[in-house]
Amino acid sequence: MALLRDDLRRWGLLRSLYRRIMRRLAPVLNVSFAVSRPLGVREVRLTCAGCSIRIATREDLARAAANPALQMTPAFVDHALSRGDICAAAFDGEDMVAYTWRAFVATRHKDDVWLSFRPPYRYGYKALTLLAWRGRHLQEAISPFADQLCIERGHTMAIGFIETHNYASLTSCGRTGDEKIGVIGYLRVAGRVFPFRSPGARRAGFGFVWKPDARP
C-alpha cells in the first residue's frame, strides 16, 4: 500500500493504474518510446560524485563480474566484447559502481526477442547503478563518455527505448537530450512474437525482431 500511495502522489491515479497494468502484462506485451539523440554534443566529464569515469577494460569487467550486485556474468562479458560492444563505467577507486553498454549490431533484448537498428545509430543497453550510488546522476555522466569512440566507428546517433510506463526515465530525457522519435513494441501470443513499430521508428530502422531459434 505504501508503494501505491507513493505512486499516486507522484504520478496521479490514471498514470499509476497504467503503470501497474503494464507491469502485469510485461511477459506478453511491451510498448515503448523509441528515443534518439546526436552524439558528441554533450559535455564529457572525467569525474562525477567522487567517481572516475572511463571505458571499462577487460580486467575491470572481470572484477565487476565477480560482484553479483552488478548483474554481469563472465559469459556475458566475453560475449559482449566479442561482438565489439563497449562499456562506459563509473569507478569508486577500482570498484565499478555504475555502467552502461554500447552496441553496434543487432542486440538481444530478452530470450528470443532482439533489437535491430542500422548506422548511423548505436544502441545503448544494460545500464545499472548500485543502490548506494543512485540519485547522483552517474548515468548522465557515463552516457556521453563513449560518444567519441562510437563516432570513430561511424555511429553518430544514439538510439534506445523507454517503456511507456517508465515515467522516471521519460522525465530524465529532458536532461539527457533524448527525443522521442516513435513507438516500438511486441505482443507475445501462443508462443509467437508479433513486433510492431510506428513510422518514425521504421525510418530509423529500429525495432524488435523475433528470432525463434535464438538461444540466451
Backbone as ProteinMPNN parsed JSONL, in Angstrom:
{"seq_chain_A": "MALLRDDLRRWGLLRSLYRRIMRRLAPVLNVSFAVSRPLGVREVRLTCAGCSIRIATREDLARAAANPALQMTPAFVDHALSRGDICAAAFDGEDMVAYTWRAFVATRHKDDVWLSFRPPYRYGYKALTLLAWRGRHLQEAISPFADQLCIERGHTMAIGFIETHNYASLTSCGRTGDEKIGVIGYLRVAGRVFPFRSPGARRAGFGFVWKPDARP", "coords_chain_A": {"N_chain_A": [[0.818, -1.206, 0.0], [2.002, 1.198, 0.696], [3.731, 1.687, -1.451], [1.861, 2.043, -3.469], [0.587, 4.371, -2.586], [2.717, 6.138, -2.776], [3.116, 6.129, -5.56], [0.642, 7.178, -6.429], [0.769, 9.73, -5.334], [2.937, 10.745, -6.703], [2.51, 10.279, -9.475], [-0.197, 10.397, -10.053], [-3.635, 9.203, -10.455], [-4.527, 7.87, -12.935], [-2.133, 7.443, -14.412], [-0.717, 5.918, -12.574], [-2.308, 3.617, -12.428], [-2.067, 2.716, -15.078], [0.651, 2.151, -15.118], [0.801, -0.048, -13.344], [-0.797, -1.921, -14.688], [0.678, -2.326, -17.072], [3.0, -3.404, -16.047], [2.062, -5.845, -15.104], [1.389, -7.0, -17.525], [3.795, -7.366, -18.72], [5.159, -9.875, -19.418], [3.921, -10.554, -21.835], [3.433, -8.302, -23.364], [4.972, -5.448, -24.703], [5.337, -2.027, -24.796], [6.889, 0.742, -25.983], [8.648, 3.895, -26.056], [10.649, 4.948, -28.738], [13.756, 6.482, -28.556], [16.117, 9.048, -29.332], [19.296, 10.701, -29.923], [21.798, 13.06, -31.02], [25.272, 12.22, -31.138], [28.245, 13.312, -29.387], [27.743, 15.924, -28.631], [27.342, 16.503, -26.02], [28.685, 17.421, -22.841], [31.713, 15.946, -21.839], [32.624, 14.336, -18.974], [35.194, 13.653, -16.672], [35.01, 12.93, -14.079], [32.551, 12.333, -11.505], [30.435, 12.868, -8.814], [32.453, 12.097, -7.041], [33.483, 9.893, -8.279], [35.508, 8.26, -10.782], [35.299, 8.388, -14.341], [35.331, 6.205, -17.077], [36.187, 4.16, -19.965], [35.528, 0.821, -19.53], [37.964, -1.677, -18.977], [38.932, -5.031, -20.006], [39.912, -6.234, -17.711], [38.74, -4.639, -15.707], [36.074, -5.366, -16.145], [36.148, -8.072, -15.596], [36.553, -8.037, -12.826], [34.192, -6.77, -12.106], [32.325, -8.691, -12.855], [32.56, -10.498, -10.857], [31.095, -9.49, -8.827], [27.993, -9.957, -7.663], [25.983, -8.029, -7.41], [26.274, -6.296, -9.517], [25.302, -7.584, -11.699], [26.471, -8.881, -13.949], [27.767, -11.51, -15.771], [30.707, -13.617, -16.268], [30.436, -14.944, -18.749], [28.602, -13.312, -20.095], [30.122, -10.945, -20.333], [32.301, -11.824, -21.939], [30.919, -12.502, -24.283], [29.784, -10.02, -25.028], [32.072, -8.409, -25.471], [33.227, -9.834, -27.566], [31.516, -9.224, -29.619], [32.155, -6.66, -30.139], [31.106, -4.712, -28.532], [31.117, -1.953, -26.189], [31.825, -0.782, -22.855], [31.006, 1.811, -20.794], [31.825, 3.265, -17.68], [31.468, 4.071, -14.151], [33.736, 4.524, -11.464], [34.569, 3.858, -8.127], [37.42, 4.317, -6.791], [38.921, 1.342, -7.6], [36.633, -0.025, -7.869], [33.779, -0.816, -9.669], [30.843, 1.067, -9.915], [28.728, 1.904, -11.388], [27.391, 1.507, -14.679], [27.102, 1.365, -18.311], [26.255, -0.175, -21.422], [27.305, -0.173, -24.882], [26.238, -0.929, -28.124], [26.763, -2.04, -31.522], [25.688, -3.623, -33.404], [22.808, -5.716, -34.143], [21.043, -6.591, -31.193], [20.422, -8.725, -28.414], [17.354, -8.509, -26.727], [15.545, -9.868, -24.948], [15.449, -13.238, -24.258], [14.09, -14.714, -27.004], [13.703, -12.386, -28.368], [14.966, -9.695, -30.147], [16.715, -6.564, -30.713], [16.81, -4.549, -33.499], [18.782, -2.392, -35.532], [20.364, 0.206, -37.467], [23.354, 1.755, -38.905], [23.332, 5.343, -38.998], [23.122, 4.788, -36.275], [23.832, 3.886, -32.888], [23.302, 1.529, -30.252], [22.246, 1.738, -26.898], [22.448, -0.201, -23.94], [21.633, -2.264, -21.069], [22.089, -0.728, -18.548], [23.168, 0.106, -15.282], [23.161, 1.135, -11.893], [24.672, 0.889, -8.776], [22.818, 0.449, -5.752], [23.51, 2.096, -3.539], [24.616, 4.253, -4.786], [22.788, 5.543, -6.287], [20.776, 8.277, -7.513], [22.669, 10.214, -7.873], [23.125, 11.012, -10.401], [24.888, 9.55, -12.01], [24.617, 8.008, -14.339], [24.035, 9.915, -16.241], [26.46, 11.173, -16.468], [28.088, 9.108, -17.344], [26.996, 8.337, -19.785], [27.639, 10.106, -22.103], [30.348, 9.585, -22.351], [31.398, 7.552, -23.943], [30.917, 8.477, -26.457], [32.73, 9.542, -28.417], [34.263, 7.348, -29.245], [32.248, 5.86, -30.442], [31.541, 7.559, -32.555], [33.895, 7.488, -34.036], [33.679, 4.974, -35.042], [31.77, 5.32, -36.923], [29.197, 5.702, -36.055], [26.971, 7.983, -35.359], [24.698, 8.72, -34.049], [22.645, 8.205, -31.205], [20.447, 5.598, -30.143], [17.606, 4.223, -28.542], [15.258, 2.731, -26.212], [12.428, 3.446, -24.126], [10.213, 2.18, -21.842], [6.72, 2.842, -21.942], [5.555, 3.238, -19.485], [7.561, 3.851, -17.784], [8.043, 6.274, -16.085], [9.938, 7.799, -14.677], [12.352, 7.535, -16.133], [11.511, 8.615, -18.545], [11.093, 11.229, -17.785], [13.707, 12.003, -17.319], [14.686, 12.303, -19.84], [14.628, 14.916, -20.71], [16.842, 16.008, -19.501], [18.956, 14.559, -20.574], [18.861, 14.993, -23.259], [17.648, 13.313, -25.083], [15.232, 12.564, -27.596], [11.88, 11.694, -28.363], [11.194, 9.549, -31.021], [9.409, 7.821, -32.032], [7.346, 4.846, -31.654], [7.849, 1.585, -30.403], [7.348, -1.971, -30.053], [6.078, -5.18, -28.888], [3.966, -8.087, -29.118], [3.287, -11.045, -27.446], [1.961, -14.082, -28.279], [0.563, -17.234, -27.954], [3.047, -18.574, -28.127], [4.3, -17.22, -30.168], [5.837, -14.203, -31.405], [4.875, -10.931, -32.077], [6.072, -8.248, -33.483], [5.792, -4.64, -33.486], [5.841, -1.282, -34.802], [6.082, 2.283, -35.041], [5.853, 4.702, -37.783], [8.003, 6.565, -37.446], [9.976, 5.162, -35.969], [10.404, 3.109, -37.782], [11.589, 4.462, -39.922], [14.071, 4.92, -38.839], [15.064, 2.421, -38.845], [14.713, 0.886, -36.6], [13.679, -1.44, -34.181], [11.886, -4.179, -32.572], [12.695, -7.622, -33.102], [11.685, -10.881, -33.824], [13.344, -13.804, -33.086], [13.056, -16.912, -33.287], [14.752, -19.12, -33.117], [16.865, -18.326, -31.637], [19.074, -18.491, -28.855], [19.626, -17.866, -25.367]], "CA_chain_A": [[0.0, 0.0, 0.0], [2.879, 2.368, 0.745], [4.195, 1.936, -2.814], [0.736, 2.584, -4.217], [0.405, 5.758, -2.163], [3.811, 6.926, -3.354], [2.83, 6.287, -6.987], [-0.487, 8.093, -6.593], [1.229, 11.073, -5.011], [3.92, 11.191, -7.685], [2.093, 10.184, -10.867], [-1.631, 10.552, -10.233], [-4.395, 7.957, -10.498], [-4.536, 7.169, -14.219], [-0.782, 7.0, -14.759], [-0.358, 4.849, -11.638], [-3.025, 2.413, -12.869], [-1.431, 2.265, -16.317], [1.951, 1.589, -14.728], [0.588, -1.372, -12.772], [-1.313, -2.807, -15.732], [1.76, -2.676, -17.988], [3.923, -4.307, -15.341], [1.435, -7.169, -15.101], [1.37, -7.521, -18.889], [5.167, -7.383, -19.242], [5.565, -11.113, -20.098], [3.296, -10.73, -23.144], [3.275, -7.047, -24.098], [5.905, -4.356, -24.481], [5.065, -0.804, -25.563], [7.978, 1.64, -25.593], [9.024, 5.001, -26.909], [11.997, 4.985, -29.295], [14.357, 7.787, -28.275], [17.386, 9.223, -30.039], [19.996, 11.975, -29.764], [23.094, 13.08, -31.709], [26.442, 12.003, -30.287], [29.335, 14.269, -29.442], [27.342, 17.299, -28.324], [27.223, 16.656, -24.579], [29.948, 17.574, -22.113], [32.332, 14.718, -21.329], [33.183, 14.573, -17.636], [36.084, 12.578, -16.229], [34.624, 12.571, -12.713], [31.186, 12.683, -11.107], [30.068, 12.39, -7.48], [33.612, 11.459, -6.429], [33.879, 8.716, -9.052], [36.158, 8.469, -12.074], [34.527, 7.857, -15.464], [36.209, 5.74, -18.14], [35.791, 2.934, -20.65], [35.973, -0.331, -18.736], [38.848, -2.651, -19.619], [38.555, -6.42, -19.73], [40.218, -6.501, -16.307], [37.668, -4.004, -14.938], [34.849, -6.137, -16.309], [36.323, -9.341, -14.887], [36.289, -7.76, -11.412], [32.762, -6.468, -11.96], [31.555, -9.931, -12.994], [32.646, -11.221, -9.589], [30.183, -8.837, -7.879], [26.624, -10.273, -8.115], [25.129, -6.841, -7.419], [26.423, -5.617, -10.806], [24.49, -8.34, -12.664], [27.221, -9.235, -15.151], [28.481, -12.776, -15.641], [31.852, -13.704, -17.178], [29.981, -15.325, -20.09], [28.025, -12.118, -20.715], [31.227, -10.039, -20.675], [33.03, -12.376, -23.079], [30.075, -12.4, -25.475], [29.646, -8.611, -25.402], [33.339, -7.93, -26.032], [33.446, -10.499, -28.852], [30.676, -8.532, -30.592], [32.654, -5.304, -30.328], [30.43, -3.787, -27.631], [31.971, -1.279, -25.213], [31.173, -0.478, -21.585], [31.451, 3.006, -20.073], [31.5, 2.979, -16.282], [31.947, 4.933, -13.066], [34.514, 3.726, -10.518], [34.998, 4.364, -6.83], [38.706, 3.614, -6.745], [38.918, 0.306, -8.629], [35.338, -0.711, -7.816], [32.751, -0.303, -10.563], [29.609, 1.342, -9.173], [27.674, 2.151, -12.369], [27.883, 1.235, -16.036], [26.168, 1.181, -19.414], [26.884, -0.806, -22.575], [27.01, 0.349, -26.206], [26.295, -1.976, -29.151], [26.825, -1.538, -32.893], [24.957, -4.589, -34.235], [21.575, -6.192, -33.515], [21.337, -6.973, -29.817], [19.334, -9.432, -27.746], [16.591, -7.819, -25.687], [15.11, -10.846, -23.953], [15.181, -14.568, -24.807], [14.067, -14.796, -28.461], [13.39, -11.059, -28.908], [16.154, -8.887, -30.358], [16.532, -5.205, -31.203], [17.542, -4.32, -34.729], [18.997, -0.994, -35.888], [21.389, 0.326, -38.505], [24.071, 3.023, -38.854], [24.378, 5.852, -38.101], [22.734, 4.64, -34.876], [24.359, 2.871, -31.98], [22.273, 1.202, -29.27], [22.677, 1.632, -25.504], [21.686, -1.23, -23.226], [22.105, -2.802, -19.795], [22.629, 0.284, -17.639], [22.901, -0.206, -13.883], [23.877, 1.864, -10.852], [24.493, 0.247, -7.48], [21.794, 1.129, -4.958], [24.086, 3.127, -2.682], [25.1, 5.368, -5.609], [21.699, 6.095, -7.092], [20.389, 9.637, -7.187], [23.788, 11.136, -8.075], [23.185, 11.281, -11.84], [26.072, 8.928, -12.599], [24.344, 7.581, -15.706], [24.098, 11.085, -17.117], [27.884, 11.441, -16.694], [28.667, 7.98, -18.077], [26.417, 8.186, -21.122], [28.36, 10.722, -23.227], [31.785, 9.322, -22.312], [31.788, 6.67, -25.045], [30.448, 9.024, -27.729], [33.781, 9.725, -29.411], [34.577, 6.026, -29.798], [31.146, 5.49, -31.333], [31.65, 8.385, -33.751], [35.026, 6.979, -34.806], [33.211, 3.755, -35.714], [30.766, 5.68, -37.903], [27.872, 5.744, -35.438], [26.89, 9.37, -34.891], [23.424, 8.93, -33.376], [22.24, 7.222, -30.198], [19.05, 5.172, -30.189], [17.231, 3.319, -27.458], [13.822, 2.752, -25.95], [11.979, 3.57, -22.744], [8.833, 1.708, -21.746], [5.804, 3.975, -21.799], [5.174, 3.423, -18.082], [8.768, 4.176, -17.006], [7.923, 7.732, -16.04], [11.167, 8.423, -14.183], [13.299, 7.62, -17.243], [10.974, 9.559, -19.525], [11.341, 12.569, -17.259], [15.136, 12.321, -17.443], [15.023, 12.588, -21.242], [14.867, 16.346, -20.847], [18.209, 16.317, -19.061], [19.95, 13.868, -21.398], [18.78, 15.44, -24.645], [16.975, 12.335, -25.938], [13.93, 12.938, -28.11], [11.044, 10.591, -28.84], [11.084, 9.525, -32.48], [8.386, 6.856, -32.426], [6.937, 3.815, -30.696], [8.121, 0.196, -30.775], [6.826, -2.916, -29.07], [5.756, -6.514, -29.4], [2.939, -8.864, -28.437], [3.596, -12.481, -27.445], [0.715, -14.842, -28.273], [0.637, -18.645, -28.348], [4.404, -18.95, -28.459], [4.831, -16.389, -31.242], [6.037, -12.794, -31.078], [4.441, -10.051, -33.162], [6.606, -6.897, -33.267], [5.154, -3.518, -34.165], [6.562, -0.021, -34.645], [5.491, 3.436, -35.712], [6.664, 5.143, -38.934], [9.246, 7.208, -37.039], [10.946, 4.118, -35.628], [10.717, 2.38, -39.013], [12.547, 5.253, -40.701], [15.387, 4.755, -38.214], [15.442, 1.007, -38.907], [14.788, 0.457, -35.208], [12.518, -2.171, -33.714], [12.055, -5.531, -32.07], [12.687, -8.694, -34.088], [11.542, -12.209, -33.216], [14.271, -14.824, -33.574], [12.626, -18.092, -32.526], [15.822, -20.109, -32.947], [17.928, -17.753, -30.816], [19.197, -19.032, -27.507], [20.382, -16.968, -24.482]], "C_chain_A": [[0.86, 1.268, 0.0], [3.38, 2.721, -0.648], [3.087, 2.542, -3.667], [0.503, 4.052, -3.861], [1.481, 6.656, -2.756], [3.561, 7.184, -4.846], [1.704, 7.292, -7.221], [-0.07, 9.539, -6.346], [2.146, 11.621, -6.113], [3.353, 11.283, -9.097], [0.594, 10.422, -11.097], [-2.307, 9.212, -10.458], [-4.242, 7.219, -11.819], [-3.158, 6.647, -14.597], [-0.327, 5.872, -13.834], [-1.044, 3.545, -12.025], [-2.394, 1.838, -14.136], [-0.101, 1.587, -16.017], [1.796, 0.176, -14.196], [0.075, -2.371, -13.801], [-0.187, -3.261, -16.65], [2.79, -3.581, -17.324], [3.366, -5.72, -15.305], [1.503, -7.82, -16.484], [2.768, -7.714, -19.476], [5.568, -8.699, -19.91], [5.02, -11.252, -21.517], [3.22, -9.454, -23.97], [4.337, -6.038, -23.696], [5.488, -3.198, -25.382], [6.048, 0.253, -25.082], [8.113, 2.791, -26.57], [10.44, 4.77, -27.433], [12.539, 6.392, -29.089], [15.731, 7.858, -28.933], [17.978, 10.592, -29.729], [21.285, 11.915, -30.578], [24.225, 12.88, -30.71], [27.426, 13.151, -30.425], [28.967, 15.694, -29.102], [27.22, 17.544, -26.821], [28.599, 16.703, -23.928], [30.44, 16.222, -21.598], [33.022, 15.043, -20.015], [34.022, 13.373, -17.23], [35.759, 12.127, -14.815], [33.176, 12.989, -12.478], [30.921, 12.063, -9.742], [31.216, 11.638, -6.805], [34.096, 10.227, -7.155], [34.639, 9.133, -10.307], [35.318, 7.79, -13.151], [35.505, 7.422, -16.544], [35.566, 4.55, -18.858], [36.365, 1.758, -19.878], [36.863, -1.249, -19.569], [38.338, -4.058, -19.33], [38.829, -6.772, -18.27], [39.161, -5.874, -15.393], [36.405, -4.863, -14.968], [34.943, -7.495, -15.619], [36.073, -9.152, -13.389], [34.802, -7.502, -11.186], [31.919, -7.738, -12.015], [31.599, -10.767, -11.72], [31.727, -10.633, -8.524], [28.744, -9.075, -8.33], [25.726, -9.05, -8.215], [25.197, -6.103, -8.757], [25.758, -6.374, -11.953], [25.185, -8.542, -14.011], [27.946, -10.541, -14.89], [29.703, -12.769, -16.547], [31.436, -14.06, -18.6], [29.379, -14.126, -20.822], [29.132, -11.175, -21.183], [31.966, -10.535, -21.909], [32.226, -12.222, -24.369], [29.979, -10.955, -25.953], [30.927, -8.1, -26.054], [33.618, -8.568, -27.388], [32.63, -9.863, -29.963], [31.191, -7.126, -30.914], [31.954, -4.274, -29.466], [31.447, -3.144, -26.687], [31.153, -0.911, -23.99], [31.813, 0.781, -21.001], [30.983, 2.87, -18.632], [32.056, 4.049, -15.346], [32.608, 4.044, -12.019], [34.772, 4.524, -9.246], [36.311, 3.658, -6.525], [38.77, 2.632, -7.895], [37.576, -0.413, -8.7], [34.332, -0.046, -8.74], [31.457, -0.11, -9.773], [28.44, 1.647, -10.109], [28.254, 1.895, -13.752], [26.737, 1.292, -17.04], [26.935, 0.631, -20.596], [26.43, -0.138, -23.865], [27.23, -0.761, -27.239], [26.212, -1.336, -30.532], [26.161, -2.482, -33.891], [23.729, -5.035, -33.46], [21.876, -6.877, -32.186], [20.135, -7.664, -29.189], [18.676, -8.541, -26.699], [16.204, -8.794, -24.586], [14.783, -12.153, -24.664], [15.237, -14.544, -26.334], [13.69, -13.475, -29.124], [14.669, -10.228, -28.959], [15.751, -7.474, -30.771], [17.426, -5.0, -32.421], [17.651, -2.815, -34.981], [20.108, -0.952, -36.925], [22.141, 1.648, -38.323], [23.22, 4.128, -39.481], [24.068, 5.676, -36.617], [23.615, 3.626, -34.153], [23.332, 2.703, -30.863], [22.881, 1.109, -27.877], [21.817, 0.634, -24.757], [22.344, -1.549, -21.885], [22.82, -1.754, -18.937], [22.235, -0.046, -16.21], [23.754, 0.685, -12.986], [23.623, 1.167, -9.527], [23.61, 1.116, -6.585], [22.365, 2.297, -4.155], [24.515, 4.37, -3.463], [23.991, 6.005, -6.439], [21.324, 7.495, -6.604], [21.499, 10.653, -7.382], [24.043, 11.437, -9.554], [24.441, 10.701, -12.498], [25.826, 8.508, -14.049], [24.431, 8.749, -16.687], [25.546, 11.495, -17.394], [28.52, 10.348, -17.553], [28.264, 8.017, -19.547], [27.223, 8.843, -22.235], [29.821, 10.319, -23.328], [32.25, 8.488, -23.505], [31.462, 7.256, -26.419], [31.536, 9.095, -28.784], [34.178, 8.401, -30.05], [33.5, 5.583, -30.783], [31.241, 6.261, -32.642], [32.779, 7.889, -34.641], [34.662, 5.699, -35.553], [32.114, 4.05, -36.734], [29.351, 5.732, -37.38], [27.722, 7.099, -34.751], [25.603, 9.693, -34.15], [23.18, 7.819, -32.353], [20.792, 6.848, -30.425], [18.804, 4.183, -29.066], [15.727, 3.361, -27.265], [13.568, 2.868, -24.459], [10.525, 3.122, -22.704], [7.902, 2.87, -21.393], [5.364, 4.216, -20.365], [6.383, 3.694, -17.182], [8.875, 5.702, -16.921], [9.205, 8.42, -15.584], [12.174, 8.586, -15.317], [12.814, 8.588, -18.311], [11.211, 10.994, -19.076], [12.796, 12.977, -17.452], [15.547, 12.624, -18.875], [15.323, 14.067, -21.451], [16.269, 16.731, -20.453], [19.257, 15.716, -19.987], [19.918, 14.289, -22.853], [18.151, 14.444, -25.594], [15.601, 12.852, -26.356], [13.173, 11.699, -28.577], [10.929, 10.676, -30.353], [10.026, 8.542, -32.955], [8.064, 5.894, -31.301], [7.325, 2.458, -31.259], [7.52, -0.711, -29.71], [6.621, -4.276, -29.686], [4.682, -7.147, -28.519], [3.297, -10.331, -28.559], [2.296, -13.255, -27.277], [0.981, -16.26, -28.753], [2.03, -19.035, -28.838], [5.029, -18.169, -29.596], [4.955, -14.943, -30.769], [5.692, -11.956, -32.302], [4.949, -8.631, -32.875], [5.755, -5.856, -33.995], [5.994, -2.267, -33.918], [5.866, 1.071, -35.452], [6.372, 3.85, -36.892], [7.994, 5.79, -38.541], [10.331, 6.208, -36.693], [11.357, 3.338, -36.872], [11.733, 3.147, -39.855], [13.961, 5.133, -40.146], [15.882, 3.313, -38.282], [15.484, 0.351, -37.548], [13.515, -0.287, -34.815], [12.87, -3.544, -33.19], [11.959, -6.53, -33.223], [12.571, -10.013, -33.339], [12.511, -13.172, -33.886], [14.005, -16.112, -32.815], [13.721, -19.123, -32.29], [16.964, -19.583, -32.077], [17.915, -18.362, -29.424], [19.992, -18.05, -26.647], [21.831, -17.416, -24.384]], "O_chain_A": [[0.503, 2.276, -0.61], [3.454, 3.897, -1.005], [3.33, 3.434, -4.48], [0.25, 4.876, -4.74], [1.209, 7.778, -3.183], [3.762, 8.294, -5.338], [1.798, 8.148, -8.1], [-0.498, 10.452, -7.051], [2.126, 12.816, -6.411], [3.655, 12.22, -9.836], [0.173, 10.626, -12.236], [-1.634, 8.196, -10.632], [-3.861, 6.048, -11.823], [-3.035, 5.512, -15.059], [0.377, 4.963, -14.273], [-0.43, 2.48, -11.959], [-2.208, 0.626, -14.253], [0.224, 0.557, -16.61], [2.574, -0.709, -14.554], [0.469, -3.537, -13.787], [-0.096, -4.444, -16.977], [3.384, -4.433, -17.984], [4.112, -6.687, -15.457], [1.656, -9.036, -16.6], [2.906, -8.176, -20.608], [6.278, -8.65, -20.914], [5.589, -11.987, -22.324], [2.966, -9.522, -25.172], [4.574, -5.801, -22.511], [5.309, -3.373, -26.587], [6.044, 0.619, -23.906], [7.748, 2.688, -27.741], [11.336, 4.433, -26.66], [11.871, 7.376, -29.405], [16.418, 6.846, -29.07], [17.272, 11.517, -29.328], [21.814, 10.827, -30.806], [24.136, 13.326, -29.565], [27.446, 13.864, -31.429], [29.79, 16.595, -29.263], [27.016, 18.681, -26.397], [29.552, 16.095, -24.414], [29.683, 15.457, -21.0], [33.891, 15.912, -19.951], [33.619, 12.224, -17.417], [36.188, 11.052, -14.395], [32.647, 13.872, -13.154], [31.155, 10.872, -9.538], [30.99, 10.664, -6.087], [35.032, 9.572, -6.696], [34.435, 10.229, -10.83], [34.703, 6.751, -12.91], [36.412, 8.176, -16.898], [34.549, 4.011, -18.421], [37.565, 1.715, -19.608], [36.552, -1.558, -20.72], [37.432, -4.252, -18.519], [38.068, -7.522, -17.658], [38.734, -6.495, -14.42], [35.752, -5.061, -13.943], [33.945, -8.012, -15.117], [35.455, -10.004, -12.751], [34.226, -7.957, -10.198], [30.917, -7.854, -11.309], [30.762, -11.649, -11.528], [31.588, -11.202, -7.442], [28.305, -8.452, -9.297], [24.798, -9.033, -9.023], [24.276, -5.361, -9.097], [25.663, -5.852, -13.064], [24.573, -8.395, -15.069], [28.661, -10.669, -13.896], [29.747, -11.997, -17.505], [32.01, -13.544, -19.559], [29.612, -13.939, -22.016], [29.083, -10.665, -22.302], [32.231, -9.759, -22.827], [32.77, -11.861, -25.413], [30.082, -10.691, -27.151], [30.87, -7.427, -27.083], [34.184, -7.922, -28.269], [33.008, -9.95, -31.131], [30.717, -6.484, -31.85], [32.176, -3.076, -29.64], [32.503, -3.716, -26.418], [29.936, -0.748, -24.072], [33.017, 0.811, -20.745], [29.869, 2.411, -18.383], [32.963, 4.808, -15.686], [32.119, 2.956, -11.716], [35.14, 5.698, -9.286], [36.31, 2.522, -6.051], [38.682, 3.037, -9.054], [37.406, -1.32, -9.514], [34.06, 1.148, -8.613], [31.024, -1.008, -9.051], [27.287, 1.65, -9.677], [29.456, 2.047, -13.971], [25.563, 1.27, -16.67], [28.118, 0.924, -20.769], [25.323, 0.395, -23.945], [28.257, -1.439, -27.235], [25.67, -0.243, -30.696], [26.08, -2.179, -35.082], [23.612, -4.768, -32.264], [22.834, -7.641, -32.068], [18.989, -7.261, -29.391], [19.353, -7.905, -25.891], [16.507, -8.562, -23.415], [13.943, -12.182, -25.563], [16.313, -14.371, -26.906], [13.389, -13.448, -30.317], [15.366, -10.074, -27.955], [14.601, -7.221, -31.131], [18.631, -5.245, -32.378], [16.727, -2.059, -34.682], [20.723, -1.976, -37.221], [21.639, 2.561, -37.668], [22.459, 3.86, -40.411], [24.68, 6.339, -35.78], [24.076, 2.645, -34.738], [22.579, 3.629, -30.564], [23.917, 0.471, -27.693], [20.597, 0.618, -24.917], [23.476, -1.144, -21.62], [24.008, -1.884, -18.641], [21.096, -0.436, -15.953], [24.919, 0.953, -13.282], [22.474, 0.882, -9.189], [23.649, 2.345, -6.649], [21.761, 3.369, -4.101], [24.75, 5.423, -2.871], [24.253, 6.922, -7.217], [21.53, 7.844, -5.441], [21.308, 11.835, -7.093], [25.054, 12.043, -9.908], [24.989, 11.291, -13.43], [26.714, 8.633, -14.892], [24.856, 8.579, -17.83], [25.833, 12.094, -18.43], [29.382, 10.626, -18.386], [29.077, 7.763, -20.436], [27.479, 8.189, -23.246], [30.482, 10.676, -24.303], [33.352, 8.684, -24.018], [31.701, 6.608, -27.438], [31.293, 8.742, -29.939], [34.406, 8.336, -31.258], [33.8, 5.004, -31.828], [31.045, 5.692, -33.716], [32.643, 7.869, -35.864], [35.267, 5.378, -36.577], [31.582, 3.126, -37.348], [28.401, 5.798, -38.159], [28.288, 7.325, -33.681], [25.428, 10.814, -33.671], [23.471, 6.65, -32.605], [19.992, 7.681, -30.852], [19.685, 3.408, -28.693], [15.007, 3.96, -28.064], [14.382, 2.445, -23.638], [9.697, 3.636, -23.455], [8.271, 3.766, -20.633], [4.85, 5.29, -20.053], [6.247, 3.759, -15.961], [9.692, 6.324, -17.6], [9.522, 9.511, -16.057], [12.785, 9.646, -15.457], [13.614, 9.303, -18.915], [11.496, 11.869, -19.894], [13.093, 14.142, -17.716], [16.637, 13.145, -19.108], [16.169, 14.427, -22.27], [16.834, 17.675, -21.004], [20.328, 16.293, -20.169], [20.84, 13.982, -23.609], [18.115, 14.69, -26.8], [14.899, 13.492, -25.574], [13.767, 10.769, -29.122], [10.611, 11.729, -30.905], [9.772, 8.439, -34.155], [8.456, 6.097, -30.152], [7.152, 2.203, -32.451], [7.22, -0.269, -28.6], [6.945, -4.504, -30.851], [4.514, -6.795, -27.351], [3.581, -10.813, -29.656], [1.608, -13.113, -26.266], [1.553, -16.467, -29.823], [2.172, -19.738, -29.838], [6.177, -18.425, -29.959], [4.261, -14.519, -29.845], [6.15, -12.229, -33.412], [4.325, -7.894, -32.111], [5.089, -6.158, -34.985], [6.757, -2.197, -32.954], [5.156, 0.796, -36.42], [7.514, 3.401, -36.996], [9.002, 5.592, -39.219], [11.486, 6.386, -37.081], [12.517, 2.948, -37.009], [12.638, 2.547, -40.435], [14.936, 5.232, -40.891], [16.987, 3.012, -37.832], [16.203, -0.627, -37.349], [12.407, 0.179, -35.084], [13.998, -4.016, -33.339], [11.234, -6.309, -34.193], [13.265, -10.24, -32.348], [12.496, -13.334, -35.106], [14.657, -16.38, -31.806], [13.626, -19.919, -31.356], [17.922, -20.307, -31.807], [16.859, -18.703, -28.891], [20.948, -17.451, -27.141], [22.626, -16.787, -23.686]]}, "name": "protein", "num_of_chains": 1, "seq": "MALLRDDLRRWGLLRSLYRRIMRRLAPVLNVSFAVSRPLGVREVRLTCAGCSIRIATREDLARAAANPALQMTPAFVDHALSRGDICAAAFDGEDMVAYTWRAFVATRHKDDVWLSFRPPYRYGYKALTLLAWRGRHLQEAISPFADQLCIERGHTMAIGFIETHNYASLTSCGRTGDEKIGVIGYLRVAGRVFPFRSPGARRAGFGFVWKPDARP"}
